[in-house]
Short mmCIF file of C-alpha atoms in Angstrom, two decimals:
data_model
loop_
_atom_site.label_atom_id
_atom_site.label_comp_id
_atom_site.label_asym_id
_atom_site.label_seq_id
_atom_site.Cartn_x
_atom_site.Cartn_y
_atom_site.Cartn_z
CA MET A 1 -15.87 119.20 17.60
CA LYS A 2 -13.76 117.00 19.90
CA LEU A 3 -14.71 116.18 23.47
CA VAL A 4 -11.68 116.41 25.81
CA GLN A 5 -12.32 115.07 29.40
CA VAL A 6 -9.86 115.44 32.23
CA LEU A 7 -10.65 112.85 34.92
CA GLY A 8 -9.70 113.28 38.43
CA PRO A 9 -10.87 114.51 41.96
CA GLY A 10 -9.36 117.92 41.67
CA CYS A 11 -5.85 117.53 42.82
CA ALA A 12 -2.95 119.69 41.67
CA LYS A 13 -1.95 117.23 38.97
CA CYS A 14 -5.54 117.03 37.66
CA GLN A 15 -5.52 120.98 37.41
CA ALA A 16 -2.10 120.76 35.58
CA LEU A 17 -3.52 118.32 33.08
CA LEU A 18 -6.61 120.54 32.51
CA LYS A 19 -4.56 123.57 31.98
CA ASN A 20 -2.23 121.67 29.50
CA ALA A 21 -5.20 120.38 27.63
CA GLU A 22 -6.70 123.80 27.23
CA GLU A 23 -3.30 125.17 26.04
CA ALA A 24 -2.96 122.23 23.52
CA VAL A 25 -6.47 122.93 22.05
CA LYS A 26 -5.75 126.66 21.81
CA GLN A 27 -2.30 126.03 20.21
CA LEU A 28 -3.95 123.68 17.59
CA GLY A 29 -6.79 126.13 16.91
CA ILE A 30 -9.35 123.30 17.02
CA GLU A 31 -12.91 123.31 18.27
CA ALA A 32 -13.04 121.22 21.42
CA HIS A 33 -15.32 121.04 24.53
CA ILE A 34 -13.04 120.52 27.55
CA GLU A 35 -14.69 118.98 30.52
CA LYS A 36 -13.44 118.25 34.09
CA VAL A 37 -14.87 115.00 35.40
CA SER A 38 -14.73 114.48 39.17
CA ASP A 39 -17.51 111.92 39.59
CA ILE A 40 -15.70 108.71 40.73
CA ASN A 41 -18.46 106.51 39.05
CA MET A 42 -17.77 108.17 35.70
CA ILE A 43 -14.04 107.94 36.25
CA THR A 44 -14.18 104.16 36.93
CA SER A 45 -16.60 103.67 33.89
CA PHE A 46 -13.63 104.50 31.71
CA GLY A 47 -11.49 101.74 33.56
CA VAL A 48 -9.33 104.43 35.17
CA MET A 49 -7.42 103.31 38.19
CA MET A 50 -5.01 106.17 38.54
CA THR A 51 -5.73 109.87 38.02
CA PRO A 52 -5.28 112.19 36.35
CA ALA A 53 -6.50 110.76 33.20
CA LEU A 54 -7.29 112.18 29.72
CA VAL A 55 -10.12 110.99 27.57
CA VAL A 56 -10.64 112.17 23.91
CA ASP A 57 -13.87 111.45 22.15
CA GLY A 58 -14.65 108.62 24.54
CA GLU A 59 -11.18 106.97 24.15
CA LEU A 60 -8.90 106.75 27.17
CA LYS A 61 -5.56 108.29 26.03
CA LEU A 62 -3.64 108.65 29.29
CA GLN A 63 -3.86 107.83 33.02
CA GLY A 64 -1.65 108.36 36.08
CA LYS A 65 0.45 111.18 34.82
CA VAL A 66 0.38 114.85 33.67
CA ALA A 67 1.00 114.94 29.94
CA SER A 68 2.79 117.98 28.39
CA VAL A 69 1.05 120.32 25.99
CA GLU A 70 3.01 118.78 23.05
CA GLU A 71 1.98 115.24 24.21
CA ILE A 72 -1.63 116.28 24.28
CA LYS A 73 -1.39 118.03 20.93
CA GLN A 74 -0.18 114.67 19.39
CA MET A 75 -3.10 112.84 21.00
CA LEU A 76 -5.64 115.37 19.65
CA ALA A 77 -4.09 115.16 16.16
CA SER A 78 -4.42 111.45 16.01
#
């Protein structure tokens, strides 16, 4: 099971990234736990300077933008 974390304080962009991540997991039909992380200390522990950010299985995949569903699907497949 993959761990997908959406990092950000809860802004509109963070919510959009969360929604896209949920849709990507659904379309791929994979088992994944999707987690919203808003704790600033945890966010900075990943080296993130701009939110929203996306972390898959502990690896920072994206920061500072909202990825599309297709982009997230590619990140989850690799």
